[in-house]
mmCIF file of C-alpha atoms and ligand atoms in Angstrom:
data_model
loop_
_atom_site.group_PDB
_atom_site.id
_atom_site.type_symbol
_atom_site.label_atom_id
_atom_site.label_comp_id
_atom_site.label_asym_id
_atom_site.label_seq_id
_atom_site.Cartn_x
_atom_site.Cartn_y
_atom_site.Cartn_z
ATOM 1 C CA MET A 185 68.074 341.459 70.078
ATOM 2 C CA LYS A 186 64.598 342.219 68.547
ATOM 3 C CA LYS A 187 61.870 340.104 69.503
ATOM 4 C CA ILE A 188 59.028 338.540 67.014
ATOM 5 C CA LEU A 189 55.787 337.078 68.244
ATOM 6 C CA VAL A 190 54.409 334.472 65.966
ATOM 7 C CA LEU A 191 50.641 333.432 66.035
ATOM 8 C CA THR A 192 48.345 331.319 63.952
ATOM 9 C CA GLY A 193 44.615 331.985 63.688
ATOM 10 C CA GLY A 194 41.450 330.636 62.479
ATOM 11 C CA GLY A 195 41.137 327.075 61.123
ATOM 12 C CA ASP A 196 44.199 325.096 60.817
ATOM 13 C CA CYS A 197 45.945 324.408 57.640
ATOM 14 C CA PRO A 198 48.651 321.922 56.350
ATOM 15 C CA GLY A 199 51.849 324.075 56.109
ATOM 16 C CA LEU A 200 51.529 326.363 59.173
ATOM 17 C CA ASN A 201 54.235 324.483 60.909
ATOM 18 C CA ALA A 202 56.531 324.903 57.808
ATOM 19 C CA VAL A 203 55.976 328.695 58.045
ATOM 20 C CA ILE A 204 57.081 328.812 61.599
ATOM 21 C CA ARG A 205 60.100 326.675 61.094
ATOM 22 C CA ALA A 206 61.309 328.868 58.328
ATOM 23 C CA ILE A 207 60.595 332.044 60.248
ATOM 24 C CA VAL A 208 62.762 330.601 63.399
ATOM 25 C CA ARG A 209 65.565 329.421 60.916
ATOM 26 C CA SER A 210 66.017 332.877 59.362
ATOM 27 C CA ALA A 211 65.644 334.575 62.652
ATOM 28 C CA GLU A 212 68.475 332.444 63.905
ATOM 29 C CA LYS A 213 70.401 332.883 60.895
ATOM 30 C CA SER A 214 70.465 336.773 61.273
ATOM 31 C CA GLY A 215 71.525 336.585 64.759
ATOM 32 C CA GLU A 216 69.554 339.437 65.667
ATOM 33 C CA TYR A 217 66.138 338.225 66.364
ATOM 34 C CA GLU A 218 64.398 335.841 68.699
ATOM 35 C CA VAL A 219 61.105 334.418 67.900
ATOM 36 C CA TRP A 220 58.263 333.498 70.413
ATOM 37 C CA GLY A 221 55.015 331.800 69.736
ATOM 38 C CA SER A 222 51.595 332.954 71.175
ATOM 39 C CA ILE A 223 49.703 329.835 72.137
ATOM 40 C CA GLU A 224 46.313 329.777 70.420
ATOM 41 C CA ALA A 225 46.576 332.824 68.449
ATOM 42 C CA PHE A 226 46.303 335.902 70.398
ATOM 43 C CA ASN A 227 44.762 333.984 73.507
ATOM 44 C CA GLY A 228 48.411 333.275 74.460
ATOM 45 C CA ILE A 229 49.740 336.731 75.043
ATOM 46 C CA MET A 230 46.584 338.151 76.392
ATOM 47 C CA ARG A 231 46.292 335.214 79.173
ATOM 48 C CA ASP A 232 47.463 335.747 82.660
ATOM 49 C CA PRO A 233 50.101 334.485 83.009
ATOM 50 C CA PRO A 234 50.768 334.479 79.419
ATOM 51 C CA GLU A 235 51.168 331.272 77.422
ATOM 52 C CA LEU A 236 54.222 332.012 75.112
ATOM 53 C CA ILE A 237 56.792 329.614 73.736
ATOM 54 C CA LYS A 238 60.087 330.537 72.850
ATOM 55 C CA LEU A 239 60.957 328.927 69.435
ATOM 56 C CA ASN A 240 64.271 327.696 68.352
ATOM 57 C CA PHE A 241 66.102 325.176 66.114
ATOM 58 C CA GLU A 242 65.608 322.329 68.295
ATOM 59 C CA ASN A 243 61.891 322.639 68.982
ATOM 60 C CA THR A 244 60.882 323.337 65.452
ATOM 61 C CA ALA A 245 63.223 320.815 63.867
ATOM 62 C CA GLY A 246 61.045 318.425 61.579
ATOM 63 C CA ILE A 247 58.025 320.109 62.034
ATOM 64 C CA HIS A 248 57.273 321.089 58.335
ATOM 65 C CA VAL A 249 56.222 317.447 57.627
ATOM 66 C CA LYS A 250 53.465 317.732 60.335
ATOM 67 C CA GLY A 251 49.800 318.826 59.968
ATOM 68 C CA GLY A 252 48.357 321.342 62.350
ATOM 69 C CA THR A 253 50.150 323.944 64.152
ATOM 70 C CA ILE A 254 52.535 323.554 67.020
ATOM 71 C CA ILE A 255 51.360 326.904 68.631
ATOM 72 C CA LYS A 256 47.586 326.121 68.362
ATOM 73 C CA THR A 257 44.987 328.072 66.727
ATOM 74 C CA THR A 258 41.171 329.080 67.543
ATOM 75 C CA ASN A 259 38.442 330.725 65.599
ATOM 76 C CA ARG A 260 37.355 332.455 69.081
ATOM 77 C CA GLY A 261 40.374 334.890 69.366
ATOM 78 C CA ASN A 262 39.483 338.141 67.753
ATOM 79 C CA PRO A 263 40.772 340.856 70.146
ATOM 80 C CA PHE A 264 38.433 343.420 68.814
ATOM 81 C CA SER A 265 35.354 341.210 69.342
ATOM 82 C CA TYR A 266 36.509 339.004 72.311
ATOM 83 C CA PRO A 267 34.038 336.308 73.741
ATOM 84 C CA VAL A 268 33.538 336.856 77.474
ATOM 85 C CA GLN A 269 31.175 335.159 79.482
ATOM 86 C CA ASN A 270 29.169 337.447 81.991
ATOM 87 C CA GLU A 271 27.775 336.783 85.453
ATOM 88 C CA ASN A 272 24.697 335.286 84.013
ATOM 89 C CA GLY A 273 26.592 332.827 82.068
ATOM 90 C CA LYS A 274 25.863 334.698 78.749
ATOM 91 C CA TRP A 275 28.424 335.393 76.186
ATOM 92 C CA GLU A 276 29.249 338.888 75.404
ATOM 93 C CA LYS A 277 31.747 340.598 73.038
ATOM 94 C CA VAL A 278 34.436 342.874 74.416
ATOM 95 C CA ASP A 279 37.145 344.948 72.768
ATOM 96 C CA ARG A 280 40.396 343.817 74.066
ATOM 97 C CA SER A 281 42.650 345.296 71.469
ATOM 98 C CA ASP A 282 43.975 347.925 73.863
ATOM 99 C CA TYR A 283 44.793 345.390 76.381
ATOM 100 C CA LEU A 284 46.494 343.042 73.611
ATOM 101 C CA ILE A 285 48.707 346.041 72.184
ATOM 102 C CA LYS A 286 49.836 346.942 76.069
ATOM 103 C CA SER A 287 50.743 343.256 76.485
ATOM 104 C CA ILE A 288 52.671 343.097 73.257
ATOM 105 C CA ARG A 289 54.656 346.059 74.249
ATOM 106 C CA GLU A 290 55.130 345.112 77.878
ATOM 107 C CA LYS A 291 56.521 341.889 76.972
ATOM 108 C CA GLY A 292 59.041 343.707 74.569
ATOM 109 C CA PHE A 293 57.805 342.468 71.306
ATOM 110 C CA ASP A 294 58.963 344.580 68.178
ATOM 111 C CA ILE A 295 57.171 342.746 65.580
ATOM 112 C CA VAL A 296 54.073 340.395 65.155
ATOM 113 C CA ILE A 297 53.756 337.876 62.393
ATOM 114 C CA ASN A 298 50.037 336.792 62.016
ATOM 115 C CA ILE A 299 49.855 333.464 60.046
ATOM 116 C CA GLY A 300 45.999 333.300 59.190
ATOM 117 C CA GLY A 301 43.167 333.472 56.697
ATOM 118 C CA ASP A 302 40.941 336.772 55.798
ATOM 119 C CA GLY A 303 39.542 337.046 59.307
ATOM 120 C CA SER A 304 42.819 336.924 60.809
ATOM 121 C CA GLN A 305 44.269 339.541 58.201
ATOM 122 C CA LYS A 306 41.332 341.869 59.024
ATOM 123 C CA ILE A 307 42.489 341.831 62.633
ATOM 124 C CA SER A 308 46.101 342.423 61.469
ATOM 125 C CA SER A 309 45.075 345.284 59.447
ATOM 126 C CA MET A 310 43.023 346.877 62.368
ATOM 127 C CA LEU A 311 46.093 346.371 64.923
ATOM 128 C CA HIS A 312 48.396 347.960 62.324
ATOM 129 C CA ASP A 313 45.983 350.836 62.212
ATOM 130 C CA LYS A 314 46.582 351.200 66.095
ATOM 131 C CA GLY A 315 50.244 351.261 65.814
ATOM 132 C CA VAL A 316 51.350 347.538 65.733
ATOM 133 C CA ASN A 317 54.237 346.410 63.691
ATOM 134 C CA ILE A 318 52.464 343.450 61.980
ATOM 135 C CA ILE A 319 52.998 341.286 59.033
ATOM 136 C CA GLY A 320 50.494 338.781 57.520
ATOM 137 C CA VAL A 321 51.077 335.429 56.119
ATOM 138 C CA PRO A 322 48.114 334.218 54.189
ATOM 139 C CA LYS A 323 46.830 330.519 54.894
ATOM 140 C CA THR A 324 43.685 328.459 54.043
ATOM 141 C CA ILE A 325 42.699 325.443 52.277
ATOM 142 C CA ASP A 326 39.979 327.412 50.756
ATOM 143 C CA ASN A 327 42.249 329.526 48.420
ATOM 144 C CA ASP A 328 39.741 332.135 48.851
ATOM 145 C CA LEU A 329 42.202 335.167 49.357
ATOM 146 C CA SER A 330 42.362 337.156 46.002
ATOM 147 C CA ALA A 331 45.843 338.972 46.942
ATOM 148 C CA THR A 332 47.625 335.737 46.458
ATOM 149 C CA ASP A 333 47.608 333.379 43.831
ATOM 150 C CA LEU A 334 47.722 330.359 46.103
ATOM 151 C CA THR A 335 47.579 329.599 49.735
ATOM 152 C CA PHE A 336 49.456 326.560 51.204
ATOM 153 C CA GLY A 337 47.006 323.936 52.325
ATOM 154 C CA PHE A 338 44.973 324.213 49.336
ATOM 155 C CA ASN A 339 46.970 321.535 47.239
ATOM 156 C CA THR A 340 47.190 319.165 50.310
ATOM 157 C CA ALA A 341 43.338 319.589 50.503
ATOM 158 C CA VAL A 342 42.961 318.831 46.938
ATOM 159 C CA GLN A 343 45.113 316.024 47.088
ATOM 160 C CA ILE A 344 43.223 314.320 49.863
ATOM 161 C CA ALA A 345 39.943 315.046 48.098
ATOM 162 C CA THR A 346 41.047 313.324 44.923
ATOM 163 C CA GLU A 347 42.239 310.349 46.409
ATOM 164 C CA SER A 348 38.939 310.115 48.285
ATOM 165 C CA PHE A 349 37.179 310.766 44.800
ATOM 166 C CA ASP A 350 39.146 308.183 43.190
ATOM 167 C CA LYS A 351 37.975 305.532 45.794
ATOM 168 C CA LEU A 352 34.406 306.589 45.358
ATOM 169 C CA VAL A 353 34.772 305.954 41.586
ATOM 170 C CA THR A 354 35.248 302.255 42.003
ATOM 171 C CA THR A 355 32.561 301.845 44.394
ATOM 172 C CA ALA A 356 30.191 303.745 42.094
ATOM 173 C CA ALA A 357 30.991 301.793 39.105
ATOM 174 C CA SER A 358 30.582 298.373 41.042
ATOM 175 C CA HIS A 359 26.953 299.460 41.918
ATOM 176 C CA ASN A 360 25.939 301.618 39.286
ATOM 177 C CA ARG A 361 25.205 304.277 41.756
ATOM 178 C CA VAL A 362 25.312 308.106 42.150
ATOM 179 C CA LEU A 363 28.052 308.941 44.589
ATOM 180 C CA ILE A 364 28.211 312.562 45.657
ATOM 181 C CA MET A 365 31.308 314.004 47.594
ATOM 182 C CA GLU A 366 30.946 316.947 49.539
ATOM 183 C CA VAL A 367 34.107 319.057 49.987
ATOM 184 C CA MET A 368 34.833 322.270 51.784
ATOM 185 C CA GLY A 369 35.926 325.608 50.418
ATOM 186 C CA ARG A 370 33.388 327.972 52.206
ATOM 187 C CA ASP A 371 32.138 330.509 49.452
ATOM 188 C CA ALA A 372 34.601 329.774 46.854
ATOM 189 C CA GLY A 373 34.356 326.362 44.756
ATOM 190 C CA TRP A 374 38.188 326.006 44.192
ATOM 191 C CA ILE A 375 38.660 322.626 46.060
ATOM 192 C CA ALA A 376 35.519 321.069 44.106
ATOM 193 C CA LEU A 377 36.453 322.364 40.830
ATOM 194 C CA HIS A 378 40.381 320.987 41.198
ATOM 195 C CA THR A 379 39.136 317.822 42.716
ATOM 196 C CA ALA A 380 36.311 317.387 40.012
ATOM 197 C CA ILE A 381 39.068 317.799 37.095
ATOM 198 C CA ALA A 382 41.665 315.772 38.739
ATOM 199 C CA GLY A 383 39.388 312.859 39.652
ATOM 200 C CA GLY A 384 37.122 313.096 36.225
ATOM 201 C CA ALA A 385 33.670 313.770 37.885
ATOM 202 C CA GLU A 386 30.605 314.070 35.807
ATOM 203 C CA ILE A 387 29.002 316.646 37.747
ATOM 204 C CA CYS A 388 30.733 319.548 39.746
ATOM 205 C CA LEU A 389 28.457 322.040 41.739
ATOM 206 C CA ILE A 390 30.182 325.046 42.962
ATOM 207 C CA PRO A 391 29.029 328.399 44.938
ATOM 208 C CA GLU A 392 29.942 330.319 41.663
ATOM 209 C CA ILE A 393 27.160 328.794 39.765
ATOM 210 C CA PRO A 394 24.205 327.794 41.342
ATOM 211 C CA TYR A 395 22.691 324.609 39.801
ATOM 212 C CA ARG A 396 19.472 323.550 38.314
ATOM 213 C CA ILE A 397 18.296 320.410 39.640
ATOM 214 C CA THR A 398 16.784 319.529 35.978
ATOM 215 C CA SER A 399 20.362 320.008 34.656
ATOM 216 C CA VAL A 400 21.997 317.869 37.239
ATOM 217 C CA VAL A 401 19.249 315.091 36.820
ATOM 218 C CA ASP A 402 19.506 315.215 32.681
ATOM 219 C CA LYS A 403 23.257 314.404 33.159
ATOM 220 C CA VAL A 404 22.526 311.526 35.613
ATOM 221 C CA LYS A 405 19.851 310.235 33.359
ATOM 222 C CA ALA A 406 22.342 310.535 30.359
ATOM 223 C CA ARG A 407 24.968 308.457 32.380
ATOM 224 C CA TYR A 408 22.264 305.747 33.387
ATOM 225 C CA ASN A 409 21.492 305.387 29.574
ATOM 226 C CA SER A 410 25.274 304.710 28.790
ATOM 227 C CA GLU A 411 27.589 301.920 29.044
ATOM 228 C CA ARG A 412 29.230 303.862 31.868
ATOM 229 C CA ASN A 413 26.115 303.815 34.028
ATOM 230 C CA PHE A 414 27.486 305.460 37.204
ATOM 231 C CA VAL A 415 27.890 309.097 38.344
ATOM 232 C CA ASN A 416 30.310 310.759 40.587
ATOM 233 C CA ILE A 417 29.558 314.268 41.637
ATOM 234 C CA VAL A 418 31.714 316.684 43.651
ATOM 235 C CA ILE A 419 29.728 319.279 45.412
ATOM 236 C CA ALA A 420 31.401 322.350 47.460
ATOM 237 C CA GLU A 421 29.789 322.824 50.775
ATOM 238 C CA GLY A 422 28.984 326.480 49.537
ATOM 239 C CA ALA A 423 27.006 325.415 46.716
ATOM 240 C CA LYS A 424 23.261 325.829 46.417
ATOM 241 C CA ALA A 425 20.343 325.382 43.812
ATOM 242 C CA LYS A 426 19.197 328.391 41.788
ATOM 243 C CA ASP A 427 16.126 328.733 43.811
ATOM 244 C CA GLY A 428 17.704 327.143 47.139
ATOM 245 C CA GLN A 429 19.661 328.422 50.009
ATOM 246 C CA ASN A 430 23.021 327.412 51.627
ATOM 247 C CA SER A 431 23.275 324.292 53.923
ATOM 248 C CA GLY A 432 24.618 324.870 57.377
ATOM 249 C CA GLN A 433 24.326 326.794 60.745
ATOM 250 C CA LEU A 434 25.764 329.480 62.632
ATOM 251 C CA SER A 435 28.696 328.022 64.954
ATOM 252 C CA LYS A 436 27.400 326.745 68.202
ATOM 253 C CA ASP A 437 31.028 327.563 69.622
ATOM 254 C CA ALA A 438 30.559 330.524 71.988
ATOM 255 C CA GLY A 439 32.545 333.189 70.396
ATOM 256 C CA ASP A 440 32.751 331.891 66.765
ATOM 257 C CA PRO A 441 30.791 334.286 64.855
ATOM 258 C CA HIS A 442 31.102 332.264 61.411
ATOM 259 C CA PHE A 443 28.264 330.447 59.424
ATOM 260 C CA LYS A 444 29.197 326.678 59.239
ATOM 261 C CA TYR A 445 28.449 325.114 55.824
ATOM 262 C CA GLY A 446 27.357 321.526 55.783
ATOM 263 C CA GLY A 447 24.523 319.278 54.631
ATOM 264 C CA ILE A 448 24.307 320.336 50.836
ATOM 265 C CA GLY A 449 25.422 316.757 49.678
ATOM 266 C CA SER A 450 22.425 315.417 51.547
ATOM 267 C CA VAL A 451 20.089 318.119 50.056
ATOM 268 C CA LEU A 452 21.190 317.115 46.463
ATOM 269 C CA ARG A 453 20.862 313.626 47.239
ATOM 270 C CA ALA A 454 17.207 314.069 48.301
ATOM 271 C CA GLN A 455 16.694 316.350 45.140
ATOM 272 C CA ILE A 456 18.051 313.644 42.750
ATOM 273 C CA GLU A 457 16.105 310.907 44.347
ATOM 274 C CA GLN A 458 12.942 312.849 44.120
ATOM 275 C CA GLU A 459 13.133 313.543 40.579
ATOM 276 C CA TYR A 460 14.637 310.184 39.399
ATOM 277 C CA PRO A 461 13.835 307.433 42.136
ATOM 278 C CA GLU A 462 15.299 304.834 39.691
ATOM 279 C CA ALA A 463 18.985 306.296 40.856
ATOM 280 C CA GLN A 464 20.745 304.811 43.907
ATOM 281 C CA VAL A 465 22.389 307.786 45.330
ATOM 282 C CA ARG A 466 24.653 308.105 48.372
ATOM 283 C CA THR A 467 26.533 311.009 50.008
ATOM 284 C CA THR A 468 30.115 311.366 51.615
ATOM 285 C CA VAL A 469 30.907 314.386 53.451
ATOM 286 C CA LEU A 470 34.817 314.638 53.495
ATOM 287 C CA GLY A 471 35.039 317.282 56.342
ATOM 288 C CA HIS A 472 38.055 317.985 58.579
ATOM 289 C CA ILE A 473 40.074 315.184 56.782
ATOM 290 C CA GLN A 474 40.819 317.690 54.179
ATOM 291 C CA ARG A 475 42.768 319.904 56.729
ATOM 292 C CA GLY A 476 44.697 317.148 58.642
ATOM 293 C CA GLY A 477 47.613 315.170 58.020
ATOM 294 C CA THR A 478 51.038 315.833 56.389
ATOM 295 C CA PRO A 479 51.215 318.696 53.840
ATOM 296 C CA VAL A 480 52.147 317.698 50.148
ATOM 297 C CA ALA A 481 55.581 318.838 49.247
ATOM 298 C CA PHE A 482 54.267 321.830 47.239
ATOM 299 C CA ASP A 483 52.512 323.186 50.512
ATOM 300 C CA ARG A 484 55.586 322.706 52.268
ATOM 301 C CA ILE A 485 57.882 324.703 49.906
ATOM 302 C CA LEU A 486 55.164 327.334 49.546
ATOM 303 C CA ALA A 487 54.869 327.753 53.168
ATOM 304 C CA THR A 488 58.533 327.698 53.760
ATOM 305 C CA ALA A 489 59.142 330.388 51.245
ATOM 306 C CA MET A 490 56.392 332.529 52.613
ATOM 307 C CA GLY A 491 57.963 332.060 56.223
ATOM 308 C CA VAL A 492 61.282 333.477 54.913
ATOM 309 C CA LYS A 493 59.663 336.297 53.193
ATOM 310 C CA ALA A 494 57.851 337.196 56.197
ATOM 311 C CA PHE A 495 60.917 337.271 58.145
ATOM 312 C CA LYS A 496 62.601 339.592 55.324
ATOM 313 C CA MET A 497 59.845 341.907 55.721
ATOM 314 C CA ALA A 498 60.283 341.902 59.358
ATOM 315 C CA GLU A 499 63.968 342.978 58.790
ATOM 316 C CA HIS A 500 63.025 345.512 56.392
ATOM 317 C CA GLY A 501 60.236 347.098 58.203
ATOM 318 C CA ASP A 502 57.350 346.150 55.964
ATOM 319 C CA PHE A 503 54.665 346.355 58.478
ATOM 320 C CA GLY A 504 50.920 346.401 57.484
ATOM 321 C CA LYS A 505 51.703 344.262 54.817
ATOM 322 C CA MET A 506 50.988 340.427 53.737
ATOM 323 C CA VAL A 507 53.066 337.982 51.909
ATOM 324 C CA SER A 508 51.842 337.263 48.585
ATOM 325 C CA PHE A 509 52.691 334.627 45.868
ATOM 326 C CA LYS A 510 51.942 336.286 42.547
ATOM 327 C CA ASN A 511 53.025 335.201 39.059
ATOM 328 C CA ASN A 512 55.593 332.653 40.529
ATOM 329 C CA ARG A 513 57.097 335.168 42.781
ATOM 330 C CA MET A 514 57.131 336.216 46.528
ATOM 331 C CA GLU A 515 55.281 339.585 46.529
ATOM 332 C CA ILE A 516 54.235 342.065 49.407
ATOM 333 C CA VAL A 517 50.755 343.610 49.378
ATOM 334 C CA PRO A 518 49.227 345.973 51.674
ATOM 335 C CA LEU A 519 46.968 344.234 54.197
ATOM 336 C CA LYS A 520 44.170 346.779 53.303
ATOM 337 C CA ASP A 521 44.237 345.502 49.674
ATOM 338 C CA ALA A 522 44.648 341.754 50.798
ATOM 339 C CA ILE A 523 41.204 341.692 52.485
ATOM 340 C CA ALA A 524 39.553 343.972 50.141
ATOM 341 C CA LYS A 525 38.170 341.125 47.717
ATOM 342 C CA TYR A 526 37.007 337.683 48.133
ATOM 343 C CA ASN A 527 38.506 335.203 45.596
ATOM 344 C CA HIS A 528 35.641 333.639 43.801
ATOM 345 C CA ILE A 529 36.284 331.637 40.828
ATOM 346 C CA ALA A 530 35.897 333.967 37.732
ATOM 347 C CA MET A 531 33.849 332.601 34.856
ATOM 348 C CA ASP A 532 36.697 333.059 32.500
ATOM 349 C CA ASN A 533 39.165 330.902 34.658
ATOM 350 C CA TYR A 534 40.838 328.442 32.348
ATOM 351 C CA LEU A 535 39.763 325.587 34.490
ATOM 352 C CA ILE A 536 36.036 326.442 33.924
ATOM 353 C CA GLU A 537 36.464 325.668 30.407
ATOM 354 C CA THR A 538 38.760 322.823 31.035
ATOM 355 C CA ALA A 539 36.170 321.165 33.000
ATOM 356 C CA ARG A 540 33.239 322.048 30.413
ATOM 357 C CA GLU A 541 35.551 320.369 27.473
ATOM 358 C CA THR A 542 36.168 317.327 29.363
ATOM 359 C CA GLY A 543 32.677 316.754 30.015
ATOM 360 C CA ILE A 544 31.855 318.136 33.363
ATOM 361 C CA THR A 545 28.315 319.664 33.876
ATOM 362 C CA PHE A 546 28.176 322.674 36.414
ATOM 363 C CA GLY A 547 24.464 322.141 36.613
ATOM 364 C CA ASP A 548 23.959 325.598 34.941
HETATM 365 O O1 F6P B 70 38.357 327.905 56.022
HETATM 366 C C1 F6P B 70 38.639 326.698 56.335
HETATM 367 C C2 F6P B 70 37.549 325.748 56.559
HETATM 368 O O2 F6P B 70 37.799 324.359 56.598
HETATM 369 C C3 F6P B 70 36.293 325.849 55.662
HETATM 370 O O3 F6P B 70 36.650 324.987 54.335
HETATM 371 C C4 F6P B 70 35.236 325.364 56.343
HETATM 372 O O4 F6P B 70 33.899 325.699 56.061
HETATM 373 C C5 F6P B 70 35.498 325.859 57.728
HETATM 374 O O5 F6P B 70 36.827 325.948 57.739
HETATM 375 C C6 F6P B 70 35.075 324.867 58.832
HETATM 376 O O6 F6P B 70 35.204 325.509 59.915
HETATM 377 P P1 F6P B 70 35.350 324.592 61.505
HETATM 378 O O7 F6P B 70 36.687 324.043 61.585
HETATM 379 O O8 F6P B 70 35.175 325.865 62.531
HETATM 380 O O9 F6P B 70 34.227 323.755 61.409
#
């Protein structure tokens, strides 16, 4: 029997459990592999005693319907830059990759499948350079990985955001208000753009198009002077004004090196109120609701297909590579290519035109 180690790293995302279940089912079908989960990304296998769980048909049955990940995840488990508290209580970064690789080998794992976003796949690539037989499965609600047309979790996030947007439309209309909804997405505006089109927003502000507040206020005034005198705005957390800066802060969680976006919706509210005090403005921040709960059917299917493909790659020895959904096919891309480029929305993307033609202002 060959042994596969599966882990989920970075932020959670609807569909992770469907990938795990699919890998386990394919592996059991082959009869030649057993699958183990490392609890909390690589932390599980690096702990003493290790936290590993043998995954089988019984303990993965029905999990594709559930949000989150049954094997847990963390943003603080990079083995190349591992947070360790020294005697003075200060946090230091230590390279524990050699220890990790030793643990993988000592515990008899032949193959590692790392389900994660760009940060996790950078780690996959570095481990592959050090000789680990590793395969990547892309995940993120942000859809910001350029090597795949779509990531699972994204459609669920858009569905949740759209349903929330629909609710905000009826209350905006009742009060003649400007309602701003801030959505996730990091440096990409995919969730915002899709939600704005699905919901029918008047204004959509995304990181790819820094906005001019005068342009936003002009649109608000035009709406206030029409019969439909209310406004619904979708703003991506990574958006900013032309002469402004991003809202957020460095993570306060020890060992998490990321800048955490958040707060641009409130900044926009203050900007509109200053320029146009007649408008009644409110902000809603959707936050982690976008990542929780049950995945929509499309994400369950995409995640399941990616899990099956990852197992096939394991069987064929396609290491140092990542599963990719391209042109409606399951493809394989080298990890190095997968992490090379960030997936911003290109200005010639058909949805930019779709939005403009249906009356959505980007504030440019
Ligand atoms: O990458 C997924 C994501 O939800 C982003 O959209 C968001 O900026 C970030 O993670 C939030 O991170 P955390 O869960 O650590 O607050």
